[in-house]
């Protein structure tokens, strides 16, 4: 067995986990908390519940909502200034991947005084941030358990990855109730993002028996519940397993890393500011088609976990898995190609260059050329294939 390191934060899972934030902040001896969120989560009422729980523990807080989807370097630097100016000593993030990644960045900038862009890469964070509590409100990103933070370098228009044990939150309070206020499109895009986490972790060249277990379980849970969660947004019988699936996928990818879908999605998010989950959803089938013969047994095991009937021969099994992924994408309302998102043919060379240099490519089961990546973007431009 190859040697593999695994990290995960303390996490509390279940209805009511959010209400524990006051107690957790108190355990970290918080004097004042910076609550990082976004306008949608504030409108849904979850940020106010966090602030009320903190107030109940006699902990004052200040709200930072200056975070856009695909959080930018300048927003993180401004958040760190706010943390210091307000005399905060603990950070709570409540929201999807953007506020959580921003909060991770704010923490390490506040303690180091360095530019957020100086931490790009693997294990480049030498001084940890202040205590960080994450409360996810999507069943998708799993930034609440991962050692990844993705930040938009606004000058270069590329997303940088900061991957470090120091980016693992100190506690994750995972409350599936918070996912009921997501609309259908956000539920779909974030749910497919979680599925991609599991698939890419399972075929990653850095996978291990521990990450395999989590990835396969996520691939059982997510396709079985995603469409129903969209149709019945308040039914916890589907929201609960989606949150569990997202958690399992997060534990898998945080430790096994990702692959070419994420590399290509990061490039789209950086250059064109497109939503992360949607990019993943529109790329997945095409990358699986490219990768399949690099790990046919692994993909066949994923197909079985997904519930795809077994086929004789790798070609037939590949077609069956890709067909199932396509059906799922359409069933959750994502029946379009990248062109509808504003991607143009002439964007593809630069998109492919950026994706080729993304760290997620390193663990993809097949090493692509820039030309391979260009072809995949081209295939994903229009629906149908
Ligand atoms: Fe993702």
Short mmCIF file of C-alpha atoms and ligand atoms in Angstrom, two decimals:
data_model
loop_
_atom_site.label_atom_id
_atom_site.label_comp_id
_atom_site.label_asym_id
_atom_site.label_seq_id
_atom_site.Cartn_x
_atom_site.Cartn_y
_atom_site.Cartn_z
CA UNK A 1 0.00 0.00 0.00
CA UNK A 2 1.32 3.45 -0.96
CA UNK A 3 1.72 6.01 1.80
CA UNK A 4 -1.06 8.63 1.84
CA UNK A 5 -1.83 11.53 4.18
CA UNK A 6 -5.46 12.29 5.08
CA UNK A 7 -6.75 15.43 6.75
CA UNK A 8 -10.28 16.39 7.82
CA UNK A 9 -11.61 18.96 10.28
CA UNK A 10 -13.81 18.33 13.26
CA UNK A 11 -17.30 18.35 11.79
CA UNK A 12 -20.82 18.25 13.17
CA UNK A 13 -23.47 16.95 10.78
CA UNK A 14 -27.23 17.23 11.19
CA UNK A 15 -30.26 19.50 11.53
CA UNK A 16 -29.41 22.20 14.06
CA UNK A 17 -25.62 22.11 13.57
CA UNK A 18 -25.70 25.81 12.60
CA UNK A 19 -27.10 26.74 16.02
CA UNK A 20 -23.90 25.44 17.65
CA UNK A 21 -21.81 28.24 16.18
CA UNK A 22 -22.02 30.39 19.31
CA UNK A 23 -20.76 27.52 21.44
CA UNK A 24 -17.95 26.71 18.99
CA UNK A 25 -16.83 30.33 18.76
CA UNK A 26 -16.88 30.46 22.54
CA UNK A 27 -14.68 27.34 22.66
CA UNK A 28 -12.17 29.22 20.52
CA UNK A 29 -12.32 32.07 23.10
CA UNK A 30 -13.67 34.45 20.45
CA UNK A 31 -13.86 38.12 21.45
CA UNK A 32 -15.23 39.32 18.11
CA UNK A 33 -16.13 37.30 15.01
CA UNK A 34 -15.89 38.25 11.35
CA UNK A 35 -18.88 36.58 9.66
CA UNK A 36 -18.14 36.10 5.95
CA UNK A 37 -21.21 35.51 3.77
CA UNK A 38 -22.85 36.70 0.55
CA UNK A 39 -26.03 38.66 -0.23
CA UNK A 40 -28.07 35.57 -1.21
CA UNK A 41 -27.27 33.75 2.04
CA UNK A 42 -28.03 36.91 4.03
CA UNK A 43 -31.40 37.23 2.24
CA UNK A 44 -32.18 33.58 3.05
CA UNK A 45 -31.74 34.38 6.74
CA UNK A 46 -28.83 32.05 7.53
CA UNK A 47 -26.31 34.80 8.32
CA UNK A 48 -28.75 36.31 10.83
CA UNK A 49 -29.14 32.91 12.51
CA UNK A 50 -25.36 32.71 12.85
CA UNK A 51 -25.17 36.22 14.30
CA UNK A 52 -28.01 35.41 16.72
CA UNK A 53 -26.24 32.25 17.92
CA UNK A 54 -23.05 34.26 18.48
CA UNK A 55 -25.04 36.94 20.32
CA UNK A 56 -26.50 34.20 22.50
CA UNK A 57 -22.92 33.35 23.52
CA UNK A 58 -22.20 37.06 24.19
CA UNK A 59 -19.88 37.30 21.20
CA UNK A 60 -20.15 40.42 19.02
CA UNK A 61 -19.68 40.04 15.29
CA UNK A 62 -19.31 42.05 12.12
CA UNK A 63 -20.68 40.93 8.76
CA UNK A 64 -18.56 40.90 5.59
CA UNK A 65 -20.59 40.35 2.40
CA UNK A 66 -18.20 41.84 -0.15
CA UNK A 67 -17.55 38.49 -1.78
CA UNK A 68 -18.58 37.74 -5.34
CA UNK A 69 -19.04 34.30 -6.86
CA UNK A 70 -15.47 33.29 -7.86
CA UNK A 71 -13.96 35.36 -5.00
CA UNK A 72 -11.27 37.79 -6.12
CA UNK A 73 -7.90 38.62 -4.61
CA UNK A 74 -8.87 42.26 -3.90
CA UNK A 75 -12.03 41.18 -2.03
CA UNK A 76 -9.96 38.91 0.17
CA UNK A 77 -7.42 41.66 0.91
CA UNK A 78 -10.32 43.99 1.82
CA UNK A 79 -11.82 41.29 4.06
CA UNK A 80 -8.49 40.90 5.88
CA UNK A 81 -8.32 44.68 6.38
CA UNK A 82 -11.83 44.55 7.87
CA UNK A 83 -10.87 41.64 10.17
CA UNK A 84 -7.91 43.64 11.54
CA UNK A 85 -9.65 47.04 11.67
CA UNK A 86 -12.59 45.57 13.59
CA UNK A 87 -10.34 43.73 16.06
CA UNK A 88 -11.71 40.29 15.19
CA UNK A 89 -10.04 37.08 16.33
CA UNK A 90 -12.25 34.29 14.88
CA UNK A 91 -13.81 33.87 11.41
CA UNK A 92 -17.14 32.19 10.65
CA UNK A 93 -18.03 31.55 7.01
CA UNK A 94 -21.67 30.84 6.16
CA UNK A 95 -22.48 30.20 2.51
CA UNK A 96 -21.31 28.28 -0.51
CA UNK A 97 -17.80 27.83 -1.82
CA UNK A 98 -17.17 31.51 -2.50
CA UNK A 99 -17.61 32.86 1.07
CA UNK A 100 -15.82 29.81 2.50
CA UNK A 101 -12.83 30.12 0.16
CA UNK A 102 -12.75 33.87 0.79
CA UNK A 103 -12.79 33.28 4.56
CA UNK A 104 -9.87 30.86 4.29
CA UNK A 105 -7.95 33.48 2.34
CA UNK A 106 -8.87 36.32 4.72
CA UNK A 107 -7.49 34.28 7.62
CA UNK A 108 -4.03 33.66 6.19
CA UNK A 109 -3.71 37.22 4.89
CA UNK A 110 -4.72 38.65 8.28
CA UNK A 111 -2.05 36.70 10.16
CA UNK A 112 0.75 36.99 7.59
CA UNK A 113 0.22 40.43 6.08
CA UNK A 114 1.15 38.93 2.70
CA UNK A 115 -0.75 39.12 -0.59
CA UNK A 116 -3.23 36.27 -1.03
CA UNK A 117 -1.58 35.50 -4.37
CA UNK A 118 1.72 34.68 -2.63
CA UNK A 119 0.21 31.44 -1.27
CA UNK A 120 -0.45 29.85 -4.67
CA UNK A 121 0.38 26.16 -4.89
CA UNK A 122 0.75 23.21 -2.54
CA UNK A 123 1.93 23.68 1.06
CA UNK A 124 2.86 27.36 0.73
CA UNK A 125 1.08 28.51 3.91
CA UNK A 126 3.57 28.70 6.79
CA UNK A 127 1.50 30.65 9.34
CA UNK A 128 -2.06 29.44 9.92
CA UNK A 129 -4.98 31.85 10.04
CA UNK A 130 -7.16 32.50 13.10
CA UNK A 131 -9.75 29.86 14.10
CA UNK A 132 -12.18 29.29 11.22
CA UNK A 133 -15.66 27.78 11.49
CA UNK A 134 -17.41 26.95 8.21
CA UNK A 135 -21.16 26.50 7.75
CA UNK A 136 -21.92 25.31 4.19
CA UNK A 137 -25.26 26.28 2.63
CA UNK A 138 -24.87 24.27 -0.58
CA UNK A 139 -24.55 20.52 -1.05
CA UNK A 140 -21.65 20.79 -3.40
CA UNK A 141 -18.44 22.62 -2.71
CA UNK A 142 -17.39 20.91 0.55
CA UNK A 143 -14.90 23.74 1.14
CA UNK A 144 -15.93 23.27 4.78
CA UNK A 145 -13.90 20.05 4.95
CA UNK A 146 -11.29 20.58 2.22
CA UNK A 147 -7.73 21.84 2.22
CA UNK A 148 -8.40 23.80 -0.99
CA UNK A 149 -9.15 27.47 -1.55
CA UNK A 150 -9.65 28.76 -5.08
CA UNK A 151 -9.08 32.48 -5.63
CA UNK A 152 -9.51 34.60 -8.73
CA UNK A 153 -6.32 36.46 -9.67
CA UNK A 154 -8.17 39.44 -11.12
CA UNK A 155 -5.19 40.89 -13.01
CA UNK A 156 -4.29 37.66 -14.82
CA UNK A 157 -7.92 36.39 -15.01
CA UNK A 158 -6.90 32.95 -13.78
CA UNK A 159 -8.01 31.04 -10.72
CA UNK A 160 -5.19 30.10 -8.40
CA UNK A 161 -5.36 27.12 -6.05
CA UNK A 162 -4.10 27.33 -2.50
CA UNK A 163 -3.77 23.78 -1.18
CA UNK A 164 -2.56 23.37 2.37
CA UNK A 165 -3.45 21.72 5.66
CA UNK A 166 -3.67 25.29 6.98
CA UNK A 167 -6.74 25.78 4.75
CA UNK A 168 -8.72 23.04 6.53
CA UNK A 169 -11.26 24.80 8.77
CA UNK A 170 -11.06 24.22 12.52
CA UNK A 171 -14.69 23.14 12.62
CA UNK A 172 -17.42 22.50 10.05
CA UNK A 173 -21.04 22.81 11.16
CA UNK A 174 -22.91 21.00 8.40
CA UNK A 175 -26.63 21.67 8.67
CA UNK A 176 -28.69 20.26 5.77
CA UNK A 177 -31.56 22.66 6.57
CA UNK A 178 -29.50 25.47 5.03
CA UNK A 179 -29.67 23.83 1.58
CA UNK A 180 -33.48 24.17 1.37
CA UNK A 181 -33.22 27.81 0.29
CA UNK A 182 -31.16 27.03 -2.83
CA UNK A 183 -33.09 27.48 -6.06
CA UNK A 184 -33.33 24.69 -8.65
CA UNK A 185 -30.38 25.83 -10.77
CA UNK A 186 -28.04 26.29 -7.81
CA UNK A 187 -29.09 22.92 -6.37
CA UNK A 188 -28.37 21.29 -9.73
CA UNK A 189 -25.03 22.97 -10.39
CA UNK A 190 -23.66 22.48 -6.89
CA UNK A 191 -24.95 18.89 -6.78
CA UNK A 192 -23.15 18.03 -10.02
CA UNK A 193 -20.03 19.77 -8.65
CA UNK A 194 -20.13 17.34 -5.72
CA UNK A 195 -20.57 14.40 -8.09
CA UNK A 196 -17.55 15.59 -10.09
CA UNK A 197 -15.52 15.80 -6.87
CA UNK A 198 -16.28 12.14 -6.20
CA UNK A 199 -15.61 10.98 -9.76
CA UNK A 200 -12.35 12.90 -10.12
CA UNK A 201 -11.14 11.76 -6.68
CA UNK A 202 -11.90 8.12 -7.53
CA UNK A 203 -9.91 8.14 -10.78
CA UNK A 204 -7.21 10.44 -9.38
CA UNK A 205 -3.65 9.13 -9.46
CA UNK A 206 -3.50 10.11 -5.74
CA UNK A 207 -6.56 8.07 -4.69
CA UNK A 208 -6.33 5.69 -1.73
CA UNK A 209 -8.57 3.11 -0.02
CA UNK A 210 -9.85 5.83 2.34
CA UNK A 211 -10.75 8.30 -0.40
CA UNK A 212 -12.20 5.48 -2.56
CA UNK A 213 -14.68 4.58 0.17
CA UNK A 214 -15.91 8.15 0.43
CA UNK A 215 -15.98 8.71 -3.33
CA UNK A 216 -18.01 5.58 -4.11
CA UNK A 217 -20.55 6.35 -1.40
CA UNK A 218 -20.97 9.88 -2.79
CA UNK A 219 -21.55 8.46 -6.28
CA UNK A 220 -24.33 6.27 -4.84
CA UNK A 221 -26.03 9.13 -2.97
CA UNK A 222 -25.87 12.10 -5.34
CA UNK A 223 -27.45 10.77 -8.58
CA UNK A 224 -30.11 8.97 -6.54
CA UNK A 225 -31.27 12.17 -4.82
CA UNK A 226 -30.38 15.22 -6.90
CA UNK A 227 -33.40 15.41 -9.22
CA UNK A 228 -35.78 14.69 -6.33
CA UNK A 229 -34.14 17.40 -4.20
CA UNK A 230 -34.84 19.88 -6.99
CA UNK A 231 -38.46 18.77 -7.38
CA UNK A 232 -39.14 18.77 -3.63
CA UNK A 233 -36.83 21.46 -2.25
CA UNK A 234 -38.05 21.20 1.34
CA UNK A 235 -38.02 17.40 1.55
CA UNK A 236 -35.17 16.51 3.90
CA UNK A 237 -35.32 12.89 2.69
CA UNK A 238 -33.42 14.15 -0.37
CA UNK A 239 -31.60 17.20 1.06
CA UNK A 240 -30.03 15.09 3.84
CA UNK A 241 -28.45 12.50 1.50
CA UNK A 242 -27.30 15.28 -0.84
CA UNK A 243 -25.48 16.98 2.04
CA UNK A 244 -24.02 13.63 3.08
CA UNK A 245 -22.95 12.95 -0.51
CA UNK A 246 -21.29 16.37 -0.71
CA UNK A 247 -19.45 15.69 2.57
CA UNK A 248 -18.21 12.28 1.40
CA UNK A 249 -17.13 13.74 -1.95
CA UNK A 250 -15.32 16.53 -0.09
CA UNK A 251 -13.42 14.12 2.15
CA UNK A 252 -12.45 12.20 -0.99
CA UNK A 253 -11.25 15.11 -3.13
CA UNK A 254 -9.57 17.04 -0.33
CA UNK A 255 -7.19 14.12 0.07
CA UNK A 256 -7.04 12.60 -3.44
CA UNK A 257 -7.22 15.92 -5.35
CA UNK A 258 -9.16 16.39 -8.57
CA UNK A 259 -8.66 16.22 -12.33
CA UNK A 260 -9.22 17.76 -15.73
CA UNK A 261 -12.88 18.75 -15.22
CA UNK A 262 -11.84 21.06 -12.41
CA UNK A 263 -8.78 22.33 -14.26
CA UNK A 264 -11.01 23.32 -17.20
CA UNK A 265 -13.75 24.72 -14.93
CA UNK A 266 -11.22 26.86 -13.03
CA UNK A 267 -10.01 28.28 -16.33
CA UNK A 268 -13.58 29.19 -17.36
CA UNK A 269 -14.27 30.75 -13.96
CA UNK A 270 -11.10 32.81 -14.08
CA UNK A 271 -11.31 34.10 -17.65
CA UNK A 272 -15.08 34.46 -18.06
CA UNK A 273 -16.29 34.53 -14.43
CA UNK A 274 -18.71 31.63 -15.05
CA UNK A 275 -20.26 29.74 -12.10
CA UNK A 276 -18.09 26.82 -10.99
CA UNK A 277 -20.72 24.11 -10.63
CA UNK A 278 -22.27 24.92 -14.00
CA UNK A 279 -18.87 24.72 -15.73
CA UNK A 280 -18.23 21.30 -14.19
CA UNK A 281 -21.65 20.04 -15.20
CA UNK A 282 -21.18 21.07 -18.83
CA UNK A 283 -17.69 19.55 -19.08
CA UNK A 284 -18.06 16.28 -17.18
CA UNK A 285 -19.20 13.91 -19.95
CA UNK A 286 -16.56 15.13 -22.36
CA UNK A 287 -13.73 14.74 -19.88
CA UNK A 288 -14.97 11.27 -18.85
CA UNK A 289 -14.95 10.33 -22.55
CA UNK A 290 -11.33 11.54 -22.80
CA UNK A 291 -10.20 9.88 -19.55
CA UNK A 292 -12.11 6.60 -19.66
CA UNK A 293 -9.50 4.34 -21.24
CA UNK A 294 -6.87 5.65 -18.82
CA UNK A 295 -8.68 3.95 -15.93
CA UNK A 296 -11.37 1.63 -17.37
CA UNK A 297 -11.73 -0.57 -14.27
CA UNK A 298 -12.13 2.46 -12.03
CA UNK A 299 -14.74 4.00 -14.33
CA UNK A 300 -16.62 0.67 -14.45
CA UNK A 301 -16.70 0.67 -10.63
CA UNK A 302 -18.03 4.23 -10.66
CA UNK A 303 -20.70 3.19 -13.17
CA UNK A 304 -21.78 0.37 -10.86
CA UNK A 305 -21.99 2.74 -7.86
CA UNK A 306 -23.98 5.14 -10.03
CA UNK A 307 -26.46 2.33 -10.78
CA UNK A 308 -25.59 1.94 -14.46
CA UNK A 309 -26.25 -1.68 -15.57
CA UNK A 310 -23.00 -3.55 -16.38
CA UNK A 311 -22.06 -3.88 -20.03
CA UNK A 312 -19.75 -6.34 -21.75
CA UNK A 313 -16.55 -4.64 -22.87
CA UNK A 314 -14.99 -1.30 -22.00
CA UNK A 315 -16.44 0.54 -25.01
CA UNK A 316 -20.01 -0.41 -24.11
CA UNK A 317 -19.42 0.36 -20.42
CA UNK A 318 -17.97 3.75 -21.34
CA UNK A 319 -20.98 4.59 -23.52
CA UNK A 320 -23.37 3.53 -20.76
CA UNK A 321 -21.68 5.69 -18.12
CA UNK A 322 -21.52 8.74 -20.39
CA UNK A 323 -25.18 8.23 -21.31
CA UNK A 324 -26.14 8.11 -17.63
CA UNK A 325 -24.19 11.30 -16.88
CA UNK A 326 -25.85 13.04 -19.81
CA UNK A 327 -29.31 11.91 -18.66
CA UNK A 328 -28.65 13.15 -15.13
CA UNK A 329 -27.47 16.56 -16.39
CA UNK A 330 -30.62 16.96 -18.49
CA UNK A 331 -32.88 15.66 -15.71
CA UNK A 332 -31.63 18.45 -13.44
CA UNK A 333 -32.26 21.13 -16.07
CA UNK A 334 -28.74 21.69 -17.42
CA UNK A 335 -29.45 20.80 -21.04
CA UNK A 336 -27.17 23.25 -22.80
CA UNK A 337 -23.59 23.70 -23.94
CA UNK A 338 -20.83 26.15 -23.01
CA UNK A 339 -21.69 28.48 -25.92
CA UNK A 340 -24.97 29.37 -24.20
CA UNK A 341 -22.87 30.45 -21.20
CA UNK A 342 -21.01 32.94 -23.39
CA UNK A 343 -17.96 30.85 -24.32
CA UNK A 344 -16.72 31.60 -27.85
CA UNK A 345 -14.59 29.49 -30.15
CA UNK A 346 -11.89 32.17 -30.07
CA UNK A 347 -11.67 31.92 -26.25
CA UNK A 348 -10.63 28.26 -26.43
CA UNK A 349 -6.84 28.55 -27.02
CA UNK A 350 -6.35 30.75 -23.92
CA UNK A 351 -8.79 28.68 -21.85
CA UNK A 352 -6.86 25.54 -22.75
CA UNK A 353 -3.50 27.17 -21.90
CA UNK A 354 -4.74 28.16 -18.45
CA UNK A 355 -6.34 24.75 -17.81
CA UNK A 356 -3.13 22.96 -18.85
CA UNK A 357 -1.25 24.79 -16.08
CA UNK A 358 -3.90 24.17 -13.37
CA UNK A 359 -2.59 21.95 -10.53
CA UNK A 360 -5.64 19.65 -10.84
CA UNK A 361 -4.20 18.26 -14.10
CA UNK A 362 -1.38 16.59 -12.16
CA UNK A 363 -3.67 13.86 -10.76
CA UNK A 364 -5.81 13.34 -13.87
CA UNK A 365 -5.64 9.68 -15.01
CA UNK A 366 -4.52 10.73 -18.51
CA UNK A 367 -2.02 13.54 -19.05
CA UNK A 368 -3.58 15.80 -21.71
CA UNK A 369 -1.83 18.10 -24.18
CA UNK A 370 -3.02 21.66 -24.72
CA UNK A 371 -4.50 20.42 -28.01
CA UNK A 372 -6.45 17.67 -26.20
CA UNK A 373 -7.94 20.28 -23.87
CA UNK A 374 -8.88 22.54 -26.79
CA UNK A 375 -10.75 19.64 -28.39
CA UNK A 376 -12.67 18.91 -25.18
CA UNK A 377 -13.75 22.56 -24.89
CA UNK A 378 -14.87 22.46 -28.53
CA UNK A 379 -16.97 19.34 -27.99
CA UNK A 380 -18.60 20.91 -24.94
CA UNK A 381 -19.54 24.13 -26.79
CA UNK A 382 -22.81 22.87 -28.18
CA UNK A 383 -25.51 20.46 -27.12
CA UNK A 384 -25.98 17.73 -28.35
CA UNK A 385 -22.57 16.18 -28.90
FE1 LIG B 1 -15.68 21.77 -7.41
#
